[in-house]
Each structure stands twice: as structure tokens, then as C-alpha cells.
């Protein structure tokens, strides 16, 4: 107390010193002689200090947002910037951005800043009485209630205050029970959320596991869900018993197979939108010798190895294009003749880059544009050694953010700008590095 601090950096340095002091003070059994009571008090007070730090976090996130820092350094959003620079999970970064939106004071163009949206939660947090987790639970519960029933700002604030009171007494589990009770009291019939809310919450994630299989997770709008349901349920009926016996598949397995059928049919129909000259197809990179021998592995655009025999089986059935990656690019090269990559080049690019080549970006190839590493206008050729896939966003922003793309060993590397801490050596997207290893092994 009473220390005069000038700048945020000074204050943070003072905090770092203070934390070192505390760590020093508690070392070597200094806590052991404390009475039970004192140790409990110490533990509780330390927890409060930890909780208070989130106020700083909200301010920092807010400042990043307000100054459009992410945009200026070539990142898609504040949360993706945080995930990269702070090395935290994207989910945690998004939660922190969301918390800052609700719990940091809001800038006002006309005068002094406005109080936070959730004023009571923020106030309790500033004295360390509500944890980050509890704050998130309250925010979510309030949002649910406000969506379902019209509340005046006064009613909403009173509700928030009551919830904060519960959070002062209870841990997450009991708090959740209290919040559920309040929700069902205010919204006894479980009023249906309006279409706009359902639309806002829509998402679909297709996440690949380490073993190559996928997990589906999502929330569909009423219309999308109904359509998908009618498509899949018609295809997922049990096969009638025949010479091979009854259909032993579980309902879940039949739904899966229906989806498999739908996707396969659509691919084979050739009616998917074209992307930069290459129709949506399964593209497998494979060494020519392996293909001729009929042994070894090819590599799909998402980096999965595919045995040659399976590839040949698929190839007769679906739009599978085996690409023989000729590093010299003799066939694929079209020199200066055209500005636009040929379908063969696009296919080879899909196979090599497998998506946006900007480090850390996971935008799939179908959504990418082709970038000339040496600009075409400055004499750069439209061939494989001078092209890379970059998503729309990175294509538009990498230059302003100070990144440069360069080809090393015919693979697209990215040199980081000076503002990024650490080495300035060119980086190769881990996906591309991995794929070229697979290629080398297959070869
Ligand atoms: Zn990208």
C-alpha cells in the first residue's frame, strides 16, 4: 500500500517483485508454524489476490480490442492473437475475451467510461470475492434468463446481485444448482428461445482425433436440423433381412453410414462448387514408383496416410486424384504464360500445402487463394515453386503485419516480423512439414 506507481509497466514490475517476496517469505517451511486458523486465512487471502488479477486481464484484453491490435499484427481476432502470443488454448482465449466484454468498463466516445455490463460481478471480482469460473457461470446464467424473459435493467441487476451473493458462499457445483433454481423459477415453462438466438448459437465442428477418426459436435438451427434429419433418416432405415441375415447395425451406426452415403454421393456427383479450378475431390499425394508397385502409402490433403490398395479401390469409385508430386514441376509449370494457376497446379498445391500455409492457420484448401511468392508482375512464375495456398484473411493481411513468404527447398516458409518475440528464422507450417515428411517416407 502507498507505493507510488506511475505507469502500468512500473506497477507490473512492482507486482512481480511483490510476488517474488511472497514466494521468498513462504519458502523453507515458513508456513508450517502457522495455526490452522492463520493458514486458512492465508490461503483464502491468497485466493482473493489471484481472483483480483482477472481485473487486469479484462483491462488488457479490452485495450487490445479497442486498439485493434490483432488486426494491426495480422491476426484474425483478439482471441487468436492471445492464443498465439500467450500460448494458451483457443477456448481459454475466447473465454477471456468474452469475460472482458462483460466485466471491463466500456469506453464511451462522449465522456468518462461506462461501467461494465455486469457491474456487480465486476465489483466483486475487483476485491477478489468471485473467481473467474464463478463469474463465467453467472454471466452465462444471466444471459440465458435475459434471452428467455424480458427483464428491466433494474430487475436484471438485482438478479445479478443475488447471484454474486451465492458466489460469495458457494463453490461452482452448489452455485450451479442455485443458478438453475433461479432460472427455472423465472422461466418455469422453459420458454423456447427465439429463432434469432438459435441461429446465433449455430455451429458445427468436425474434429479429427489422433487415430484419424472424427468427432462431430454442433448445434443446428431448426431448419438445418430438420433437413439433415429427413435426409439421413430416409437413408438410415434398417436394411431388410435377406440372405446375409438381418441388419445388425445399431441406430447410431446406421445414421453414420447414411451420412457417409450422402457425402460420397455428393462428391461423385461432381456438383460441388469449384475452388480455383479444382473441383472438390479427395486428393491423394503419392510417389509414382509406389503407385506402380501397388505398395506403400499416399497422403490425403489432411495429412492422413492412405494405403495404396485402398487408394486404388477408392479411385475407381470416387473422385480421388492421385497426385504425383514432381518437385521439379516440369509438367505443372506454365511459366509466365498465365496469371492463373492451372487445375493441375492447383491440385498439386492442394496436395503439398493442404490448406493455408501461414503458420498456425488451419483454413482448409477449399477456402484458400493462390499466392505468388515472388509477385507475378515482378517476374515471378506461375508454377509450383512460386505458389502457395493462403486463406483470404492472411492473403490480405500478412504483408501489413510484417510477414514475408519465401521458398526454401521448394516449400513455403514464413519469416516473422520483428515485433514477434523470439527467433526471426523462417517458419514452415507444421502441417506442410509433416506432409513433406510423409511424402519422403512414402518415396
Ligand atoms: Zn490463413
Short mmCIF file of C-alpha atoms and ligand atoms in Angstrom, two decimals:
data_model
loop_
_atom_site.label_atom_id
_atom_site.label_comp_id
_atom_site.label_asym_id
_atom_site.label_seq_id
_atom_site.Cartn_x
_atom_site.Cartn_y
_atom_site.Cartn_z
CA UNK A 1 0.00 0.00 0.00
CA UNK A 2 1.05 3.56 -0.56
CA UNK A 3 3.68 2.73 -3.17
CA UNK A 4 3.63 5.42 -5.83
CA UNK A 5 3.45 3.83 -9.24
CA UNK A 6 3.49 5.72 -12.48
CA UNK A 7 2.98 3.52 -15.49
CA UNK A 8 1.33 0.12 -15.97
CA UNK A 9 4.77 -1.34 -16.68
CA UNK A 10 6.15 0.08 -13.41
CA UNK A 11 3.18 -1.28 -11.49
CA UNK A 12 3.53 -4.70 -13.07
CA UNK A 13 7.23 -4.74 -12.23
CA UNK A 14 6.33 -3.88 -8.63
CA UNK A 15 3.81 -6.76 -8.62
CA UNK A 16 6.45 -9.14 -9.91
CA UNK A 17 8.77 -8.05 -7.10
CA UNK A 18 5.97 -8.42 -4.57
CA UNK A 19 5.17 -11.95 -5.77
CA UNK A 20 8.86 -12.87 -5.53
CA UNK A 21 8.83 -11.50 -1.99
CA UNK A 22 5.80 -13.62 -1.09
CA UNK A 23 7.39 -16.70 -2.66
CA UNK A 24 10.55 -15.98 -0.68
CA UNK A 25 8.55 -15.48 2.53
CA UNK A 26 6.69 -18.78 2.21
CA UNK A 27 9.76 -20.83 1.35
CA UNK A 28 11.57 -23.16 3.74
CA UNK A 29 8.67 -24.15 5.92
CA UNK A 30 7.69 -20.60 6.87
CA UNK A 31 4.01 -21.59 6.69
CA UNK A 32 4.35 -24.69 8.88
CA UNK A 33 4.30 -22.93 12.28
CA UNK A 34 1.03 -21.12 11.44
CA UNK A 35 -2.07 -22.12 13.39
CA UNK A 36 -4.86 -23.83 11.46
CA UNK A 37 -6.82 -20.59 11.55
CA UNK A 38 -3.93 -18.48 10.23
CA UNK A 39 -3.10 -20.94 7.49
CA UNK A 40 -6.75 -20.96 6.35
CA UNK A 41 -6.82 -17.15 6.36
CA UNK A 42 -3.59 -17.03 4.41
CA UNK A 43 -4.90 -19.50 1.87
CA UNK A 44 -8.18 -17.58 1.45
CA UNK A 45 -6.46 -14.24 1.08
CA UNK A 46 -4.06 -15.59 -1.50
CA UNK A 47 -7.03 -16.90 -3.49
CA UNK A 48 -8.58 -13.42 -3.40
CA UNK A 49 -5.40 -11.90 -4.78
CA UNK A 50 -5.41 -14.45 -7.59
CA UNK A 51 -9.03 -13.59 -8.41
CA UNK A 52 -8.23 -9.85 -8.41
CA UNK A 53 -5.70 -10.35 -11.19
CA UNK A 54 -8.53 -11.05 -13.63
CA UNK A 55 -9.46 -7.36 -13.45
CA UNK A 56 -6.08 -6.58 -15.00
CA UNK A 57 -6.65 -9.28 -17.58
CA UNK A 58 -10.02 -7.76 -18.59
CA UNK A 59 -8.38 -4.35 -18.99
CA UNK A 60 -5.57 -5.75 -21.12
CA UNK A 61 -7.97 -7.66 -23.38
CA UNK A 62 -10.15 -4.59 -23.67
CA UNK A 63 -7.18 -2.44 -24.64
CA UNK A 64 -6.17 -4.98 -27.31
CA UNK A 65 -9.73 -4.90 -28.66
CA UNK A 66 -10.09 -1.12 -28.58
CA UNK A 67 -6.77 -0.50 -30.29
CA UNK A 68 -7.49 -3.25 -32.89
CA UNK A 69 -4.13 -4.76 -32.04
CA UNK A 70 -4.97 -8.14 -33.59
CA UNK A 71 -5.79 -6.57 -36.93
CA UNK A 72 -2.60 -4.50 -36.88
CA UNK A 73 -0.37 -7.53 -36.39
CA UNK A 74 -2.18 -9.72 -38.90
CA UNK A 75 -4.29 -11.85 -36.60
CA UNK A 76 -7.92 -12.68 -37.14
CA UNK A 77 -9.16 -11.72 -33.69
CA UNK A 78 -8.04 -10.74 -30.21
CA UNK A 79 -8.54 -14.33 -29.05
CA UNK A 80 -6.41 -15.83 -31.83
CA UNK A 81 -3.71 -13.26 -31.06
CA UNK A 82 -3.85 -14.23 -27.37
CA UNK A 83 -3.73 -17.94 -28.14
CA UNK A 84 -0.62 -17.45 -30.24
CA UNK A 85 1.34 -14.95 -28.15
CA UNK A 86 0.36 -16.29 -24.70
CA UNK A 87 0.47 -19.95 -25.80
CA UNK A 88 -2.98 -20.67 -24.39
CA UNK A 89 -5.79 -22.84 -25.76
CA UNK A 90 -8.17 -21.07 -28.20
CA UNK A 91 -11.09 -21.93 -25.91
CA UNK A 92 -9.46 -20.23 -22.94
CA UNK A 93 -8.61 -17.19 -25.07
CA UNK A 94 -12.23 -16.89 -26.23
CA UNK A 95 -13.49 -17.19 -22.64
CA UNK A 96 -11.16 -14.38 -21.55
CA UNK A 97 -12.31 -12.13 -24.39
CA UNK A 98 -15.93 -12.85 -23.52
CA UNK A 99 -15.28 -12.11 -19.83
CA UNK A 100 -13.61 -8.81 -20.72
CA UNK A 101 -16.62 -7.78 -22.83
CA UNK A 102 -18.91 -8.17 -19.85
CA UNK A 103 -16.66 -7.26 -16.94
CA UNK A 104 -14.39 -4.43 -18.08
CA UNK A 105 -15.59 -0.81 -18.05
CA UNK A 106 -16.73 0.23 -21.52
CA UNK A 107 -15.18 3.13 -23.41
CA UNK A 108 -17.51 5.98 -24.22
CA UNK A 109 -16.77 8.39 -27.03
CA UNK A 110 -18.56 11.23 -25.25
CA UNK A 111 -17.08 11.25 -21.80
CA UNK A 112 -15.94 9.11 -18.89
CA UNK A 113 -16.05 5.35 -19.46
CA UNK A 114 -19.25 3.45 -18.78
CA UNK A 115 -19.48 0.82 -16.03
CA UNK A 116 -19.11 -2.85 -17.01
CA UNK A 117 -22.17 -4.67 -18.38
CA UNK A 118 -22.12 -6.93 -15.30
CA UNK A 119 -21.33 -4.29 -12.73
CA UNK A 120 -21.91 -6.39 -9.60
CA UNK A 121 -19.84 -9.32 -10.79
CA UNK A 122 -17.05 -6.94 -11.77
CA UNK A 123 -17.17 -5.20 -8.40
CA UNK A 124 -16.95 -8.49 -6.51
CA UNK A 125 -14.12 -9.60 -8.74
CA UNK A 126 -12.15 -6.42 -8.11
CA UNK A 127 -11.94 -7.35 -4.43
CA UNK A 128 -11.27 -10.99 -5.18
CA UNK A 129 -14.61 -12.36 -3.98
CA UNK A 130 -15.72 -14.05 -7.20
CA UNK A 131 -13.47 -16.38 -9.16
CA UNK A 132 -13.12 -16.38 -12.94
CA UNK A 133 -15.11 -19.61 -13.14
CA UNK A 134 -17.93 -18.30 -10.97
CA UNK A 135 -18.07 -15.07 -12.97
CA UNK A 136 -18.42 -17.06 -16.19
CA UNK A 137 -21.22 -19.17 -14.68
CA UNK A 138 -23.14 -16.10 -13.57
CA UNK A 139 -22.68 -14.38 -16.93
CA UNK A 140 -23.96 -17.41 -18.77
CA UNK A 141 -26.93 -17.91 -16.48
CA UNK A 142 -27.95 -14.24 -16.73
CA UNK A 143 -27.68 -14.34 -20.48
CA UNK A 144 -29.94 -17.39 -20.60
CA UNK A 145 -32.55 -15.74 -18.38
CA UNK A 146 -32.44 -12.42 -20.25
CA UNK A 147 -32.88 -14.26 -23.53
CA UNK A 148 -35.92 -16.17 -22.34
CA UNK A 149 -37.77 -13.48 -20.35
CA UNK A 150 -37.89 -9.73 -20.77
CA UNK A 151 -36.29 -8.11 -17.69
CA UNK A 152 -35.87 -4.42 -16.94
CA UNK A 153 -32.26 -3.31 -16.36
CA UNK A 154 -33.14 -2.92 -12.66
CA UNK A 155 -34.51 -6.47 -12.38
CA UNK A 156 -31.51 -7.82 -14.20
CA UNK A 157 -29.10 -6.02 -11.85
CA UNK A 158 -30.98 -7.27 -8.77
CA UNK A 159 -30.76 -10.82 -10.07
CA UNK A 160 -27.05 -10.39 -10.71
CA UNK A 161 -26.54 -9.12 -7.18
CA UNK A 162 -28.29 -12.17 -5.71
CA UNK A 163 -26.14 -14.47 -7.82
CA UNK A 164 -22.96 -12.73 -6.67
CA UNK A 165 -24.18 -13.26 -3.10
CA UNK A 166 -24.40 -17.01 -3.79
CA UNK A 167 -20.96 -16.99 -5.38
CA UNK A 168 -19.50 -15.49 -2.17
CA UNK A 169 -20.74 -18.56 -0.29
CA UNK A 170 -20.61 -21.46 -2.69
CA UNK A 171 -18.21 -23.27 -5.00
CA UNK A 172 -19.06 -23.98 -8.64
CA UNK A 173 -21.21 -27.05 -8.02
CA UNK A 174 -23.57 -25.54 -5.45
CA UNK A 175 -23.55 -22.24 -7.30
CA UNK A 176 -24.70 -24.02 -10.45
CA UNK A 177 -27.58 -25.58 -8.50
CA UNK A 178 -28.60 -22.12 -7.17
CA UNK A 179 -28.43 -20.64 -10.66
CA UNK A 180 -30.54 -23.45 -12.11
CA UNK A 181 -33.15 -22.91 -9.38
CA UNK A 182 -33.30 -19.19 -10.18
CA UNK A 183 -33.56 -19.90 -13.90
CA UNK A 184 -36.42 -22.37 -13.53
CA UNK A 185 -38.21 -20.02 -11.12
CA UNK A 186 -38.09 -17.15 -13.61
CA UNK A 187 -38.76 -19.29 -16.64
CA UNK A 188 -40.91 -22.15 -15.28
CA UNK A 189 -42.17 -23.42 -18.62
CA UNK A 190 -38.72 -23.30 -20.16
CA UNK A 191 -39.78 -20.70 -22.73
CA UNK A 192 -38.32 -21.55 -26.10
CA UNK A 193 -35.50 -19.26 -27.20
CA UNK A 194 -36.39 -17.17 -30.26
CA UNK A 195 -35.15 -18.21 -33.70
CA UNK A 196 -32.54 -15.43 -33.71
CA UNK A 197 -30.87 -16.89 -30.64
CA UNK A 198 -30.83 -20.40 -32.06
CA UNK A 199 -29.39 -19.00 -35.27
CA UNK A 200 -26.71 -17.18 -33.32
CA UNK A 201 -25.72 -20.32 -31.44
CA UNK A 202 -25.41 -22.48 -34.55
CA UNK A 203 -22.10 -24.26 -35.10
CA UNK A 204 -20.65 -27.48 -36.40
CA UNK A 205 -17.24 -28.82 -35.54
CA UNK A 206 -15.61 -31.76 -37.24
CA UNK A 207 -12.56 -32.53 -35.17
CA UNK A 208 -10.01 -35.14 -36.09
CA UNK A 209 -8.73 -37.47 -33.38
CA UNK A 210 -5.15 -38.68 -33.23
CA UNK A 211 -6.20 -42.03 -34.70
CA UNK A 212 -7.61 -40.30 -37.81
CA UNK A 213 -11.31 -40.74 -36.96
CA UNK A 214 -13.52 -37.70 -36.43
CA UNK A 215 -15.78 -36.36 -33.71
CA UNK A 216 -18.85 -34.30 -34.66
CA UNK A 217 -20.12 -31.65 -32.32
CA UNK A 218 -22.62 -28.96 -33.06
CA UNK A 219 -25.88 -27.13 -32.65
CA UNK A 220 -28.09 -26.86 -35.72
CA UNK A 221 -30.86 -24.38 -36.47
CA UNK A 222 -34.37 -25.80 -36.61
CA UNK A 223 -34.39 -25.65 -40.40
CA UNK A 224 -30.94 -27.18 -40.88
CA UNK A 225 -31.63 -29.89 -38.30
CA UNK A 226 -34.94 -30.79 -39.91
CA UNK A 227 -33.37 -31.05 -43.36
CA UNK A 228 -30.48 -33.15 -42.15
CA UNK A 229 -32.87 -35.34 -40.21
CA UNK A 230 -35.07 -36.01 -43.21
CA UNK A 231 -32.10 -36.77 -45.45
CA UNK A 232 -30.37 -39.10 -43.00
CA UNK A 233 -33.41 -40.86 -41.57
CA UNK A 234 -34.55 -41.92 -45.03
CA UNK A 235 -31.13 -43.45 -45.71
CA UNK A 236 -30.67 -44.89 -42.23
CA UNK A 237 -33.59 -47.33 -42.22
CA UNK A 238 -32.56 -50.87 -41.33
CA UNK A 239 -31.77 -52.92 -44.38
CA UNK A 240 -34.48 -55.60 -44.82
CA UNK A 241 -33.40 -59.10 -43.82
CA UNK A 242 -32.01 -61.03 -46.75
CA UNK A 243 -29.66 -63.93 -47.42
CA UNK A 244 -26.98 -62.15 -45.44
CA UNK A 245 -29.28 -62.09 -42.40
CA UNK A 246 -30.86 -59.20 -40.52
CA UNK A 247 -29.35 -55.71 -40.28
CA UNK A 248 -27.33 -55.82 -37.08
CA UNK A 249 -26.21 -52.20 -37.13
CA UNK A 250 -27.18 -50.01 -34.19
CA UNK A 251 -29.32 -46.91 -34.92
CA UNK A 252 -26.19 -44.78 -34.42
CA UNK A 253 -24.19 -46.87 -36.85
CA UNK A 254 -26.96 -46.66 -39.46
CA UNK A 255 -27.06 -42.84 -39.12
CA UNK A 256 -23.30 -42.76 -39.58
CA UNK A 257 -23.48 -44.88 -42.71
CA UNK A 258 -26.26 -42.65 -44.06
CA UNK A 259 -24.02 -39.61 -43.66
CA UNK A 260 -21.19 -41.49 -45.33
CA UNK A 261 -23.52 -42.25 -48.27
CA UNK A 262 -24.63 -38.63 -48.56
CA UNK A 263 -21.08 -37.31 -48.63
CA UNK A 264 -19.93 -39.94 -51.11
CA UNK A 265 -22.86 -39.32 -53.40
CA UNK A 266 -22.29 -35.59 -53.37
CA UNK A 267 -18.60 -35.97 -54.15
CA UNK A 268 -19.27 -38.33 -57.03
CA UNK A 269 -21.98 -36.08 -58.44
CA UNK A 270 -19.29 -33.54 -59.32
CA UNK A 271 -21.74 -30.80 -58.39
CA UNK A 272 -19.77 -29.23 -55.56
CA UNK A 273 -18.60 -25.68 -56.20
CA UNK A 274 -15.27 -25.44 -57.93
CA UNK A 275 -12.46 -23.88 -55.97
CA UNK A 276 -9.83 -22.15 -58.05
CA UNK A 277 -10.15 -24.60 -60.92
CA UNK A 278 -10.07 -27.78 -58.86
CA UNK A 279 -13.37 -29.48 -58.16
CA UNK A 280 -13.90 -30.63 -54.60
CA UNK A 281 -12.35 -34.05 -54.60
CA UNK A 282 -10.27 -36.30 -52.45
CA UNK A 283 -6.70 -35.62 -53.43
CA UNK A 284 -4.02 -38.09 -52.50
CA UNK A 285 -0.34 -37.38 -52.92
CA UNK A 286 1.67 -40.39 -53.92
CA UNK A 287 5.04 -41.29 -55.27
CA UNK A 288 4.92 -42.62 -58.80
CA UNK A 289 7.02 -45.71 -58.03
CA UNK A 290 4.76 -46.61 -55.09
CA UNK A 291 1.71 -46.34 -57.32
CA UNK A 292 3.28 -48.63 -59.93
CA UNK A 293 4.43 -51.14 -57.28
CA UNK A 294 1.00 -51.03 -55.64
CA UNK A 295 2.51 -50.85 -52.16
CA UNK A 296 3.21 -48.07 -49.67
CA UNK A 297 1.20 -45.04 -48.69
CA UNK A 298 -0.27 -41.95 -50.23
CA UNK A 299 -1.13 -38.82 -48.22
CA UNK A 300 -4.56 -37.18 -48.21
CA UNK A 301 -4.96 -33.40 -48.10
CA UNK A 302 -5.49 -33.56 -44.34
CA UNK A 303 -2.20 -35.36 -43.87
CA UNK A 304 -3.53 -38.87 -43.28
CA UNK A 305 -1.61 -41.78 -44.78
CA UNK A 306 -3.73 -43.91 -47.11
CA UNK A 307 -2.51 -47.36 -48.20
CA UNK A 308 -2.09 -47.67 -51.96
CA UNK A 309 -4.51 -50.59 -52.30
CA UNK A 310 -7.23 -48.61 -50.50
CA UNK A 311 -6.43 -45.64 -52.70
CA UNK A 312 -6.85 -47.74 -55.83
CA UNK A 313 -10.15 -49.11 -54.52
CA UNK A 314 -11.43 -45.60 -53.77
CA UNK A 315 -10.16 -44.25 -57.05
CA UNK A 316 -12.44 -46.49 -59.06
CA UNK A 317 -15.42 -45.30 -57.06
CA UNK A 318 -14.98 -41.67 -56.05
CA UNK A 319 -13.22 -38.59 -57.30
CA UNK A 320 -9.84 -39.45 -55.93
CA UNK A 321 -6.96 -37.83 -57.73
CA UNK A 322 -3.60 -39.42 -57.14
CA UNK A 323 -1.06 -36.66 -57.47
CA UNK A 324 2.49 -37.49 -58.19
CA UNK A 325 4.39 -34.69 -56.57
CA UNK A 326 7.08 -33.79 -59.02
CA UNK A 327 9.22 -31.33 -57.10
CA UNK A 328 10.79 -30.05 -60.32
CA UNK A 329 7.30 -29.21 -61.52
CA UNK A 330 8.14 -29.82 -65.19
CA UNK A 331 4.64 -30.84 -66.19
CA UNK A 332 2.93 -28.46 -63.85
CA UNK A 333 4.84 -25.38 -64.81
CA UNK A 334 3.19 -22.94 -67.13
CA UNK A 335 5.79 -20.25 -66.81
CA UNK A 336 4.84 -16.67 -67.38
CA UNK A 337 2.12 -17.53 -69.84
CA UNK A 338 -0.71 -17.28 -67.36
CA UNK A 339 -1.50 -15.36 -64.23
CA UNK A 340 -3.89 -18.07 -63.11
CA UNK A 341 -2.74 -21.44 -61.86
CA UNK A 342 -3.86 -24.39 -63.98
CA UNK A 343 -6.10 -27.04 -62.43
CA UNK A 344 -3.12 -29.39 -62.32
CA UNK A 345 -1.09 -26.82 -60.37
CA UNK A 346 -3.98 -26.14 -58.06
CA UNK A 347 -4.26 -29.85 -57.40
CA UNK A 348 -0.55 -30.14 -56.68
CA UNK A 349 -0.74 -27.12 -54.37
CA UNK A 350 -3.65 -28.71 -52.51
CA UNK A 351 -1.57 -31.81 -52.08
CA UNK A 352 1.59 -30.02 -50.93
CA UNK A 353 0.17 -27.29 -48.67
CA UNK A 354 -3.07 -28.98 -47.58
CA UNK A 355 -4.51 -25.61 -46.51
CA UNK A 356 -3.38 -22.08 -45.66
CA UNK A 357 0.42 -22.14 -45.35
CA UNK A 358 0.52 -19.26 -42.87
CA UNK A 359 1.95 -20.60 -39.58
CA UNK A 360 -0.77 -21.81 -37.23
CA UNK A 361 -3.65 -21.25 -39.67
CA UNK A 362 -5.91 -24.25 -40.21
CA UNK A 363 -8.14 -22.96 -43.01
CA UNK A 364 -8.71 -25.88 -45.41
CA UNK A 365 -7.51 -25.72 -49.03
CA UNK A 366 -11.01 -25.24 -50.47
CA UNK A 367 -11.13 -21.78 -48.89
CA UNK A 368 -7.64 -20.70 -49.87
CA UNK A 369 -6.32 -18.42 -52.60
CA UNK A 370 -3.11 -18.89 -54.50
CA UNK A 371 -0.32 -16.53 -53.55
CA UNK A 372 2.64 -15.73 -55.81
CA UNK A 373 5.68 -15.73 -53.52
CA UNK A 374 7.59 -13.56 -55.98
CA UNK A 375 4.91 -11.33 -57.43
CA UNK A 376 3.93 -12.26 -60.96
CA UNK A 377 4.30 -8.67 -62.01
CA UNK A 378 7.93 -8.66 -60.78
CA UNK A 379 8.76 -11.73 -62.84
CA UNK A 380 7.53 -14.47 -60.53
CA UNK A 381 6.43 -17.55 -62.43
CA UNK A 382 3.06 -19.21 -62.10
CA UNK A 383 4.47 -22.55 -61.16
CA UNK A 384 4.51 -24.75 -58.12
CA UNK A 385 7.80 -23.38 -56.82
CA UNK A 386 6.43 -19.87 -56.68
CA UNK A 387 2.91 -20.54 -55.41
CA UNK A 388 1.42 -21.25 -52.02
CA UNK A 389 -2.10 -21.57 -50.64
CA UNK A 390 -3.11 -18.75 -48.31
CA UNK A 391 -6.54 -18.12 -46.84
CA UNK A 392 -8.31 -14.92 -47.85
CA UNK A 393 -7.62 -13.36 -44.50
CA UNK A 394 -3.88 -14.00 -44.41
CA UNK A 395 -3.55 -13.15 -48.08
CA UNK A 396 -4.95 -9.72 -47.37
CA UNK A 397 -3.13 -9.11 -44.09
CA UNK A 398 0.25 -10.81 -43.90
CA UNK A 399 2.15 -8.00 -45.60
CA UNK A 400 0.78 -5.23 -43.38
CA UNK A 401 1.65 -7.36 -40.37
CA UNK A 402 5.28 -7.56 -41.48
CA UNK A 403 5.45 -11.24 -42.51
CA UNK A 404 7.30 -12.35 -45.64
CA UNK A 405 6.86 -15.56 -47.55
CA UNK A 406 9.86 -17.26 -49.11
CA UNK A 407 10.51 -20.62 -50.75
CA UNK A 408 13.11 -22.83 -49.10
CA UNK A 409 13.63 -26.29 -50.62
CA UNK A 410 10.52 -25.65 -52.69
CA UNK A 411 8.39 -25.33 -49.57
CA UNK A 412 6.65 -22.09 -48.47
CA UNK A 413 8.30 -20.63 -45.36
CA UNK A 414 7.26 -17.51 -43.47
CA UNK A 415 9.67 -15.03 -41.90
CA UNK A 416 8.16 -13.48 -38.74
CA UNK A 417 8.17 -9.72 -38.26
CA UNK A 418 10.39 -8.02 -35.67
CA UNK A 419 7.58 -7.41 -33.21
CA UNK A 420 7.14 -11.13 -32.51
CA UNK A 421 9.30 -12.24 -29.61
CA UNK A 422 11.82 -14.98 -30.31
CA UNK A 423 13.73 -16.01 -33.38
CA UNK A 424 13.16 -14.42 -36.78
CA UNK A 425 14.07 -17.58 -38.67
CA UNK A 426 11.59 -18.55 -41.38
CA UNK A 427 8.90 -20.94 -40.15
CA UNK A 428 7.31 -23.79 -42.07
CA UNK A 429 3.68 -24.62 -41.21
CA UNK A 430 3.80 -27.82 -39.15
CA UNK A 431 1.18 -29.37 -41.44
CA UNK A 432 3.35 -28.86 -44.52
CA UNK A 433 6.48 -30.06 -42.71
CA UNK A 434 4.60 -33.18 -41.61
CA UNK A 435 3.21 -33.83 -45.09
CA UNK A 436 6.56 -33.49 -46.75
CA UNK A 437 7.99 -35.98 -44.23
CA UNK A 438 5.20 -38.42 -45.07
CA UNK A 439 5.98 -37.89 -48.72
CA UNK A 440 9.64 -38.56 -48.13
CA UNK A 441 8.79 -41.77 -46.27
CA UNK A 442 6.41 -42.91 -48.97
CA UNK A 443 9.01 -42.21 -51.65
ZN1 LIG B 1 -4.64 -18.43 -43.08
#
